[in-house]
Short mmCIF file of C-alpha atoms and ligand atoms in Angstrom, two decimals:
data_model
loop_
_atom_site.label_atom_id
_atom_site.label_comp_id
_atom_site.label_asym_id
_atom_site.label_seq_id
_atom_site.Cartn_x
_atom_site.Cartn_y
_atom_site.Cartn_z
CA MET A 1 3.61 -29.91 50.25
CA LEU A 2 4.52 -32.05 47.05
CA ARG A 3 7.47 -30.85 45.09
CA LEU A 4 8.28 -31.72 41.69
CA TYR A 5 11.33 -31.18 39.43
CA ASN A 6 9.97 -29.24 36.03
CA THR A 7 11.78 -29.88 33.29
CA LEU A 8 10.22 -26.58 31.50
CA THR A 9 11.72 -24.67 34.40
CA ARG A 10 14.30 -26.53 35.56
CA LYS A 11 13.90 -26.23 38.70
CA VAL A 12 12.14 -28.23 41.82
CA GLU A 13 8.54 -26.44 42.27
CA ASP A 14 5.39 -26.76 44.58
CA PHE A 15 2.83 -28.74 43.20
CA LYS A 16 -0.09 -26.70 42.80
CA PRO A 17 -2.86 -28.44 40.43
CA ILE A 18 -5.57 -26.41 38.45
CA ASN A 19 -8.39 -27.60 40.32
CA PRO A 20 -7.72 -29.55 43.54
CA PRO A 21 -8.40 -32.10 44.56
CA GLN A 22 -8.55 -33.13 40.77
CA VAL A 23 -5.25 -33.68 39.09
CA GLY A 24 -4.69 -34.52 35.18
CA ILE A 25 -1.63 -36.67 34.18
CA TYR A 26 -0.91 -37.34 30.54
CA THR A 27 1.89 -39.91 30.00
CA CYS A 28 2.89 -41.14 26.31
CA GLY A 29 2.16 -44.70 25.99
CA PRO A 30 4.08 -47.25 24.22
CA THR A 31 4.16 -47.97 20.04
CA VAL A 32 2.35 -51.28 19.89
CA TYR A 33 4.69 -53.30 17.20
CA ARG A 34 6.86 -55.66 19.57
CA GLU A 35 7.02 -56.08 23.58
CA VAL A 36 7.94 -53.03 25.53
CA HIS A 37 11.37 -53.07 26.93
CA ILE A 38 12.30 -52.60 30.48
CA GLY A 39 13.44 -49.26 29.88
CA ASN A 40 9.70 -47.83 28.77
CA PHE A 41 8.70 -50.09 32.11
CA ARG A 42 10.97 -47.88 33.99
CA THR A 43 9.22 -44.80 32.46
CA TYR A 44 5.48 -46.18 33.11
CA LEU A 45 6.78 -47.10 36.74
CA GLY A 46 7.89 -43.51 37.54
CA ALA A 47 4.52 -42.22 36.68
CA ASP A 48 2.87 -45.13 38.53
CA PHE A 49 4.92 -43.78 41.92
CA LEU A 50 3.81 -40.07 40.84
CA ARG A 51 0.53 -41.30 40.39
CA ARG A 52 0.51 -43.37 43.76
CA ILE A 53 2.18 -40.31 46.13
CA LEU A 54 -0.39 -37.88 44.39
CA GLU A 55 -3.56 -40.14 45.60
CA TYR A 56 -1.53 -40.66 48.82
CA ASN A 57 -1.64 -36.91 49.49
CA GLY A 58 -5.18 -37.02 48.82
CA PHE A 59 -5.72 -35.79 45.31
CA ASN A 60 -7.63 -37.62 42.71
CA VAL A 61 -6.15 -38.53 39.59
CA THR A 62 -7.41 -38.74 35.96
CA HIS A 63 -4.33 -40.49 34.48
CA ILE A 64 -4.25 -40.82 30.44
CA LYS A 65 -2.30 -43.32 28.89
CA ASN A 66 -2.22 -43.51 25.11
CA ILE A 67 -1.75 -46.47 22.73
CA THR A 68 0.21 -45.59 19.96
CA ASP A 69 -1.46 -47.83 16.97
CA VAL A 70 -1.04 -46.16 13.95
CA GLY A 71 1.95 -46.31 11.86
CA HIS A 72 3.69 -42.80 11.52
CA MET A 73 6.53 -43.10 8.92
CA ARG A 74 6.48 -43.09 5.60
CA HIS A 75 7.28 -45.93 3.47
CA VAL A 76 10.15 -45.02 1.20
CA GLY A 77 11.39 -47.39 -1.84
CA HIS A 78 9.94 -50.73 -2.12
CA GLY A 79 9.96 -54.38 -0.52
CA HIS A 80 13.34 -55.21 0.41
CA HIS A 81 14.87 -51.83 -1.14
CA ALA A 82 12.73 -50.01 1.33
CA VAL A 83 15.38 -47.34 2.74
CA GLN A 84 12.39 -46.37 5.63
CA ILE A 85 9.72 -48.28 6.62
CA ASP A 86 6.98 -47.85 9.11
CA PRO A 87 7.61 -50.25 12.06
CA ILE A 88 4.05 -51.68 12.62
CA ILE A 89 3.56 -52.06 8.58
CA LYS A 90 6.30 -53.54 8.53
CA GLU A 91 5.65 -56.38 11.47
CA ALA A 92 2.09 -56.70 9.88
CA LEU A 93 3.72 -57.53 6.14
CA ASP A 94 6.46 -59.92 7.96
CA GLN A 95 3.60 -61.30 10.10
CA GLY A 96 1.01 -61.54 7.23
CA LYS A 97 -1.80 -59.69 9.52
CA THR A 98 -2.97 -56.63 9.13
CA PRO A 99 -1.61 -53.42 11.24
CA MET A 100 -4.56 -53.92 13.60
CA ASP A 101 -3.74 -57.24 14.32
CA ILE A 102 -0.39 -56.21 15.22
CA ALA A 103 -1.23 -53.51 17.36
CA ASN A 104 -3.96 -55.51 19.15
CA HIS A 105 -1.59 -58.26 20.06
CA TYR A 106 1.21 -56.46 21.49
CA ALA A 107 -1.31 -53.46 23.11
CA ASP A 108 -2.45 -56.73 25.13
CA LEU A 109 0.96 -58.07 26.09
CA PHE A 110 1.72 -54.49 27.38
CA PHE A 111 -1.79 -54.78 29.64
CA LYS A 112 -0.47 -58.12 31.14
CA ASP A 113 3.17 -56.84 31.97
CA GLU A 114 1.62 -53.53 33.43
CA ASN A 115 -0.17 -55.84 35.50
CA LYS A 116 2.63 -58.05 36.32
CA LEU A 117 4.26 -54.77 37.42
CA ASN A 118 1.33 -53.96 39.74
CA ILE A 119 1.37 -50.70 37.99
CA LYS A 120 -1.95 -49.17 38.58
CA LYS A 121 -4.48 -49.01 35.50
CA ALA A 122 -4.96 -45.79 33.59
CA THR A 123 -8.09 -43.84 33.97
CA LYS A 124 -8.40 -44.41 29.96
CA TYR A 125 -6.07 -45.84 27.36
CA PRO A 126 -7.17 -44.02 24.17
CA LYS A 127 -5.78 -45.32 21.20
CA ALA A 128 -4.31 -42.55 18.37
CA SER A 129 -6.67 -44.98 15.51
CA ASP A 130 -9.49 -43.96 17.16
CA HIS A 131 -8.86 -39.98 17.42
CA VAL A 132 -7.48 -39.47 13.84
CA ARG A 133 -11.18 -37.09 13.45
CA GLU A 134 -9.91 -35.20 16.57
CA MET A 135 -6.40 -34.83 14.99
CA ILE A 136 -7.83 -33.43 11.79
CA GLU A 137 -9.85 -30.82 13.65
CA ILE A 138 -6.57 -29.45 15.75
CA ILE A 139 -4.61 -29.47 12.10
CA LYS A 140 -7.39 -27.42 10.62
CA ILE A 141 -7.37 -24.89 13.34
CA LEU A 142 -3.46 -24.62 13.07
CA LEU A 143 -3.96 -24.12 9.26
CA LYS A 144 -6.64 -21.69 9.75
CA LYS A 145 -4.34 -19.55 12.32
CA ASP A 146 -1.65 -19.84 9.59
CA LEU A 147 0.93 -22.00 11.66
CA ALA A 148 0.64 -24.99 9.19
CA TYR A 149 0.38 -25.45 5.64
CA GLU A 150 -0.20 -27.72 3.25
CA ILE A 151 2.21 -29.22 0.02
CA ASP A 152 1.01 -31.64 -2.06
CA GLY A 153 -1.37 -33.25 0.49
CA THR A 154 1.39 -33.24 3.49
CA ILE A 155 0.58 -30.54 6.39
CA TYR A 156 3.50 -28.96 7.71
CA PHE A 157 3.97 -26.88 11.43
CA ASN A 158 5.52 -23.98 10.76
CA VAL A 159 7.77 -23.97 13.44
CA LYS A 160 9.30 -20.17 12.72
CA LYS A 161 5.86 -18.82 13.55
CA PHE A 162 5.38 -20.15 16.79
CA LYS A 163 7.34 -17.78 18.92
CA ASN A 164 8.38 -20.23 22.17
CA TYR A 165 9.85 -22.97 20.37
CA GLY A 166 12.93 -24.63 21.91
CA LYS A 167 11.25 -23.54 25.62
CA LEU A 168 11.20 -26.99 26.84
CA SER A 169 14.01 -28.61 25.17
CA GLY A 170 16.44 -25.36 24.76
CA ASN A 171 16.66 -26.07 20.92
CA THR A 172 15.70 -22.76 19.61
CA LEU A 173 15.14 -21.97 15.88
CA ASP A 174 18.67 -20.42 15.41
CA LYS A 175 20.27 -23.42 17.54
CA MET A 176 18.13 -26.12 15.34
CA ASP A 177 19.39 -23.94 12.04
CA LYS A 178 22.85 -24.61 12.92
CA LEU A 179 22.09 -28.24 13.95
CA LEU A 180 19.93 -28.87 11.05
CA LYS A 181 22.56 -27.80 8.58
CA ALA A 182 25.07 -30.13 10.04
CA VAL A 183 23.23 -33.14 9.50
CA ARG A 184 20.67 -32.99 6.52
CA VAL A 185 19.26 -36.39 6.47
CA SER A 186 15.83 -35.49 6.26
CA VAL A 187 13.39 -37.01 3.76
CA GLU A 188 11.14 -34.69 3.66
CA THR A 189 12.49 -32.09 1.13
CA ASP A 190 9.42 -29.91 0.06
CA LYS A 191 8.84 -28.05 3.50
CA LYS A 192 9.61 -24.53 3.65
CA ASP A 193 12.32 -24.73 6.68
CA SER A 194 14.14 -27.68 7.73
CA ALA A 195 13.13 -27.48 11.53
CA ASP A 196 9.12 -27.50 10.01
CA PHE A 197 7.48 -30.98 11.10
CA ALA A 198 4.43 -32.88 9.47
CA LEU A 199 0.92 -32.77 11.20
CA TRP A 200 -0.37 -35.25 8.42
CA LYS A 201 1.50 -36.88 5.80
CA LYS A 202 0.04 -38.06 2.17
CA ALA A 203 0.02 -41.77 1.85
CA GLU A 204 2.41 -43.25 -0.08
CA LYS A 205 1.26 -45.72 -3.25
CA GLY A 206 -0.43 -48.77 -1.80
CA ARG A 207 -0.21 -47.83 1.85
CA LEU A 208 -1.69 -50.35 4.54
CA MET A 209 -2.84 -48.10 7.24
CA LYS A 210 -4.34 -44.54 5.86
CA TRP A 211 -7.43 -42.18 6.71
CA GLN A 212 -9.52 -39.72 4.31
CA SER A 213 -8.96 -36.14 4.91
CA PRO A 214 -9.75 -32.48 3.88
CA TRP A 215 -5.86 -32.61 1.97
CA GLY A 216 -4.48 -33.84 -1.12
CA PRO A 217 -6.24 -36.00 -4.29
CA PRO A 218 -9.55 -37.05 -3.06
CA ALA A 219 -9.15 -41.03 -3.26
CA GLY A 220 -5.18 -40.93 -1.65
CA GLY A 221 -5.66 -40.99 1.97
CA GLY A 222 -2.98 -39.71 4.38
CA PHE A 223 -1.94 -40.36 8.20
CA PRO A 224 -1.26 -38.19 11.06
CA GLY A 225 2.44 -37.67 12.09
CA TRP A 226 3.30 -38.90 15.81
CA HIS A 227 3.39 -35.55 17.60
CA ILE A 228 -0.13 -34.65 16.98
CA GLU A 229 -2.04 -37.68 18.14
CA CYS A 230 -1.18 -36.64 21.90
CA THR A 231 -2.06 -32.96 21.41
CA ALA A 232 -5.46 -34.32 20.27
CA MET A 233 -6.05 -36.75 23.20
CA SER A 234 -4.61 -34.63 25.99
CA ILE A 235 -6.89 -31.93 24.92
CA LYS A 236 -9.76 -34.13 24.06
CA TYR A 237 -9.63 -36.17 27.78
CA LEU A 238 -7.74 -33.28 30.23
CA GLY A 239 -8.57 -29.69 28.51
CA ASP A 240 -6.52 -27.40 27.03
CA THR A 241 -4.22 -26.49 30.02
CA ILE A 242 -3.29 -29.89 31.97
CA ASP A 243 -1.38 -30.29 35.37
CA ILE A 244 1.37 -33.07 34.69
CA HIS A 245 2.86 -34.47 31.55
CA THR A 246 5.13 -37.12 31.75
CA GLY A 247 7.68 -39.38 29.59
CA GLY A 248 11.06 -40.42 28.87
CA GLU A 249 13.63 -37.85 28.67
CA ASP A 250 14.34 -39.09 25.12
CA LEU A 251 10.93 -37.66 24.58
CA ILE A 252 11.48 -34.38 25.16
CA PHE A 253 12.78 -33.46 21.70
CA PRO A 254 10.87 -33.46 19.24
CA HIS A 255 8.02 -35.01 20.78
CA HIS A 256 7.15 -32.83 23.65
CA GLU A 257 8.60 -29.53 22.16
CA ASP A 258 6.35 -30.21 18.93
CA GLU A 259 3.33 -31.17 21.38
CA ILE A 260 4.07 -27.87 23.17
CA ALA A 261 3.80 -25.84 19.50
CA GLN A 262 0.52 -27.56 18.47
CA SER A 263 -1.65 -27.32 21.49
CA GLU A 264 -0.43 -23.87 22.43
CA GLY A 265 -0.80 -22.76 18.44
CA ALA A 266 -4.11 -24.07 18.61
CA SER A 267 -5.73 -23.17 21.76
CA GLY A 268 -3.94 -20.03 22.77
CA LYS A 269 -3.12 -21.43 26.19
CA LYS A 270 -0.21 -22.98 28.11
CA PHE A 271 -0.21 -26.83 27.51
CA VAL A 272 1.35 -27.87 30.62
CA ASN A 273 2.21 -26.77 34.13
CA TYR A 274 4.62 -29.68 35.17
CA TRP A 275 6.91 -31.54 32.62
CA LEU A 276 8.40 -34.76 34.41
CA HIS A 277 11.27 -36.72 32.65
CA GLY A 278 12.36 -39.82 33.52
CA GLY A 279 16.23 -41.07 33.17
CA TYR A 280 17.68 -43.58 31.03
CA LEU A 281 18.26 -46.98 31.79
CA LEU A 282 21.41 -48.90 30.55
CA VAL A 283 22.19 -52.37 30.69
CA ASP A 284 25.68 -53.43 31.85
CA ASN A 285 26.53 -49.61 31.48
CA GLU A 286 25.64 -49.57 27.89
CA LYS A 287 22.64 -48.13 25.55
CA MET A 288 20.32 -51.07 24.91
CA SER A 289 20.49 -52.28 21.54
CA ARG A 290 18.85 -54.84 19.32
CA SER A 291 22.30 -55.38 17.64
CA LYS A 292 23.59 -55.81 21.04
CA GLY A 293 21.04 -58.21 22.30
CA ASN A 294 20.79 -56.31 25.32
CA VAL A 295 16.75 -54.90 24.90
CA TYR A 296 15.14 -56.88 27.81
CA THR A 297 11.26 -57.54 28.11
CA ILE A 298 9.53 -58.54 31.32
CA SER A 299 9.01 -62.16 29.85
CA ASP A 300 13.03 -62.22 28.97
CA LEU A 301 13.30 -61.47 33.36
CA GLU A 302 10.48 -64.20 33.88
CA LYS A 303 12.47 -66.82 31.57
CA LYS A 304 15.64 -66.00 33.75
CA GLY A 305 13.39 -67.11 36.87
CA TYR A 306 12.73 -63.60 37.98
CA ASP A 307 9.89 -62.28 39.38
CA PRO A 308 8.46 -59.24 37.69
CA MET A 309 7.97 -57.43 40.83
CA SER A 310 11.89 -57.49 41.77
CA PHE A 311 11.92 -55.43 38.63
CA ARG A 312 9.73 -52.69 40.50
CA TYR A 313 11.88 -53.21 43.59
CA LEU A 314 14.89 -52.61 41.35
CA THR A 315 13.50 -49.38 40.14
CA LEU A 316 12.88 -47.98 43.69
CA MET A 317 16.54 -47.93 44.53
CA THR A 318 17.43 -45.30 42.09
CA HIS A 319 15.87 -41.71 41.66
CA TYR A 320 13.60 -41.34 38.70
CA ARG A 321 15.40 -38.53 37.30
CA THR A 322 18.84 -40.63 37.67
CA LYS A 323 20.28 -42.57 34.88
CA MET A 324 19.57 -46.53 35.92
CA ASN A 325 21.89 -49.20 34.95
CA PHE A 326 20.44 -52.45 34.54
CA THR A 327 22.10 -55.37 35.71
CA PHE A 328 21.14 -59.21 36.59
CA ASP A 329 23.37 -59.08 39.89
CA ALA A 330 21.55 -56.04 40.50
CA LEU A 331 17.85 -57.68 39.72
CA HIS A 332 19.22 -60.67 41.71
CA GLY A 333 20.11 -58.15 44.82
CA ALA A 334 16.50 -56.75 44.46
CA GLN A 335 14.78 -60.14 44.18
CA THR A 336 16.81 -61.18 47.35
CA ALA A 337 15.82 -57.89 49.26
CA LEU A 338 12.01 -58.61 48.27
CA ASN A 339 11.99 -62.18 49.61
CA ARG A 340 13.85 -61.01 52.62
CA LEU A 341 10.55 -58.32 53.32
CA ARG A 342 8.18 -60.91 52.16
CA LEU A 343 9.59 -63.48 54.83
CA ASP A 344 9.67 -60.87 57.31
CA ILE A 345 6.29 -59.68 57.08
CA GLU A 346 4.61 -63.53 57.11
CA THR A 347 6.02 -63.72 60.92
CA TRP A 348 4.41 -60.28 61.76
CA ASP A 349 1.37 -59.69 63.79
CA LYS A 350 -1.76 -58.06 62.03
CA PRO A 351 -1.44 -54.23 61.60
CA LYS A 352 -2.56 -52.11 64.80
CA ILE A 353 -1.52 -48.55 65.50
CA GLY A 354 1.56 -47.20 63.31
CA CYS A 355 4.69 -45.65 63.83
CA ALA A 356 3.95 -41.74 63.25
CA GLU A 357 7.98 -40.99 63.36
CA TYR A 358 8.85 -43.02 60.41
CA GLU A 359 5.27 -42.08 58.56
CA GLU A 360 6.34 -38.40 58.90
CA ARG A 361 9.90 -39.10 57.31
CA PHE A 362 8.24 -41.18 54.64
CA LEU A 363 5.93 -38.49 53.35
CA GLU A 364 8.64 -36.17 53.58
CA ALA A 365 10.94 -38.43 51.28
CA ILE A 366 8.24 -39.00 48.59
CA ASN A 367 7.17 -35.50 48.61
CA ASN A 368 10.65 -34.22 47.80
CA ASP A 369 10.48 -34.81 44.24
CA LEU A 370 9.67 -38.45 44.39
CA ASN A 371 12.64 -39.56 46.58
CA MET A 372 12.05 -43.13 46.60
CA PRO A 373 15.73 -44.45 47.16
CA GLU A 374 15.20 -42.37 50.59
CA ALA A 375 11.78 -43.95 51.06
CA LEU A 376 12.90 -47.38 50.67
CA SER A 377 15.70 -46.81 53.44
CA ILE A 378 13.12 -45.76 55.57
CA VAL A 379 11.16 -48.75 55.17
CA TRP A 380 14.26 -50.79 56.11
CA GLU A 381 14.78 -48.70 58.77
CA LEU A 382 11.02 -49.28 60.40
CA VAL A 383 11.88 -53.11 59.23
CA ARG A 384 14.64 -53.34 61.71
CA SER A 385 13.43 -50.97 64.41
CA ASP A 386 12.17 -52.11 67.99
CA TYR A 387 8.64 -51.16 67.40
CA PRO A 388 6.29 -54.06 68.01
CA THR A 389 5.33 -55.94 64.55
CA SER A 390 1.71 -54.80 64.77
CA ALA A 391 2.95 -51.30 64.10
CA LYS A 392 5.69 -51.99 61.63
CA ALA A 393 2.84 -53.48 59.81
CA GLU A 394 0.13 -51.06 59.87
CA SER A 395 2.96 -48.22 58.82
CA LEU A 396 4.34 -50.43 56.20
CA PHE A 397 1.01 -51.23 54.73
CA ARG A 398 0.50 -47.69 54.11
CA PHE A 399 3.81 -46.81 52.73
CA ASP A 400 2.96 -49.91 50.41
CA GLU A 401 -0.27 -47.77 48.76
CA VAL A 402 3.08 -46.03 47.35
CA LEU A 403 5.65 -48.39 47.04
CA GLY A 404 3.02 -50.94 44.95
CA LEU A 405 4.97 -54.10 46.41
CA ASN A 406 1.68 -55.60 47.24
CA LEU A 407 3.01 -56.42 50.67
CA LYS A 408 -0.57 -57.11 52.30
CA GLN A 409 -0.68 -60.37 50.24
CA VAL A 410 2.03 -61.82 52.14
CA GLN A 411 0.03 -61.82 55.25
CA SER A 412 -2.90 -63.75 53.45
CA SER A 413 -2.92 -67.49 54.11
CA LYS A 414 -2.64 -67.91 50.12
CA PHE A 415 0.36 -66.33 49.39
CA LYS A 416 3.55 -68.39 49.69
CA VAL A 417 7.37 -66.33 49.42
CA LYS A 418 9.16 -68.51 47.22
CA SER A 419 12.24 -68.69 47.77
CA LEU A 420 14.75 -67.19 44.95
CA GLU A 421 14.40 -69.67 42.12
CA ILE A 422 17.93 -69.19 40.90
CA PRO A 423 21.14 -69.18 43.99
CA GLN A 424 23.89 -66.96 43.46
CA LYS A 425 26.10 -69.92 43.05
CA VAL A 426 24.03 -71.48 39.94
CA MET A 427 24.17 -67.81 38.73
CA ASP A 428 27.65 -67.31 38.88
CA MET A 429 28.13 -70.50 36.84
CA ILE A 430 25.92 -69.54 33.96
CA LYS A 431 28.02 -66.33 33.98
CA GLU A 432 31.37 -68.55 33.76
CA ARG A 433 30.12 -70.56 31.14
CA GLU A 434 28.64 -67.32 28.88
CA GLU A 435 32.24 -66.42 29.44
CA LEU A 436 33.43 -69.85 27.99
CA ARG A 437 31.44 -70.00 25.18
CA ARG A 438 32.69 -66.34 24.13
CA GLN A 439 35.83 -67.95 24.05
CA LYS A 440 34.57 -70.64 21.93
CA ARG A 441 35.58 -73.38 24.44
CA TYR A 442 32.98 -74.99 23.97
CA HIS A 443 33.96 -78.25 25.78
CA LEU A 444 34.43 -76.73 29.20
CA ALA A 445 31.15 -74.72 28.61
CA ASP A 446 29.44 -78.29 28.38
CA GLN A 447 31.47 -79.76 31.09
CA LEU A 448 30.06 -76.83 32.89
CA ARG A 449 26.53 -77.17 32.03
CA ASN A 450 26.22 -80.70 33.49
CA LYS A 451 27.60 -79.46 36.66
CA ILE A 452 24.84 -76.65 36.52
CA LYS A 453 22.30 -79.64 35.73
CA LYS A 454 23.18 -81.28 39.06
CA MET A 455 22.46 -78.19 40.94
CA GLY A 456 19.14 -78.73 39.20
CA TYR A 457 19.18 -76.45 36.78
CA ASN A 458 18.91 -76.45 32.95
CA ALA A 459 20.86 -73.86 31.01
CA ILE A 460 19.24 -72.81 27.84
CA ASP A 461 21.48 -71.00 25.59
CA THR A 462 19.30 -68.11 23.24
CA LYS A 463 20.34 -65.00 21.40
CA LYS A 464 20.29 -62.80 24.66
CA GLY A 465 22.45 -65.18 26.79
CA THR A 466 21.31 -68.00 29.03
CA ASP A 467 17.67 -68.86 29.93
CA ILE A 468 17.77 -70.84 33.20
CA LYS A 469 15.07 -73.51 34.09
CA LYS A 470 14.54 -75.28 37.13
CA ILE A 471 14.30 -79.11 36.41
ZN1 ZN B 501 3.57 -37.91 23.53
#
């Protein structure tokens, strides 16, 4: 029996789908105005492990992952004096392109990165921009039910009218009142209650992305809030009640809390049976931030000589709900372990009759709220065991349907295990050199660069540290 931790009940529960063997999963996808970073990919890998485990258990999964290609933020102020501007629109203005060009470009990069990480393709990737009509329909229902109200072309959800508000995040109305009184930074000063959130916003003058709606001045147009897109696409593709909804823990509030309010408000039914949330990813024990220059993408890892699959392996080593600390040393270790596994498999006989003992333990681990670190340690026990290699291969290739490390291809004649591109010694010298540069001891740093060159590598300085290229 598969057991999952449900954020809604704060308990590990037996998983019971609505219509077995069918299972519906909705995953909040990326906002596409720049490359998706490894923190988000950790969350998507978590959803990928979940899906593979469901399929391993014989379920038939429909997986919906939306693409947020609609800007949800108002542009306040003008040009360089803007105090707030929607990131998709900002990127379009900066690059002299349309918001849709920007969104399509980064959505393509996202699909390529998912592919590099061997994340299974979602059944569908619905785009927010294709579902504005559905969003308007749900907003109309909420207005009719008096759960929403209009103020000058903008529609707000009336949080006080939805009695279960706060059931996912614990941010109930009385708690919120105190919280909001303490901060008071909202620019939406026209709403009835500070806890209310926008379902639809009247477009500011000259806005690039807007749609016609039944509200506001006829020629003005508007655009949807962020939360309503997930409600609309989830209901459209998976029905009023879905089995599982996933996302990063940073989405619990307000995004998922507001999704519940809108969806249950409109349908009158329970929205989601199991809420699964992935833990944060830290870099060198710090929060990722652009100002610190520690926001890494998959292409950053590749530039430093790593196989994206080593990041997949690395995420297997931490339970999905636990905070994960990313370091290049840890990635290096993951790459080494993965290559060792590949080199072992290369020498094995072709698969024949697996090891029941290990298969049982593996299933138990993955079904225990996706305990991948335990599953991985069982893999290594199997590899080091005395079983014939044909038996190891049979079981390991079965496990790999869940791990997704593409281990089968190692036995095909085309695949060659590349030795780790960068030896540990070079990595250590790179680190030492970065430290010297921080201390502005450039002369010593240059000497070290020459040493690194003699070992066959070019050290290229970038804003995010050093890129390493084999000569
Ligand atoms: Zn969402």
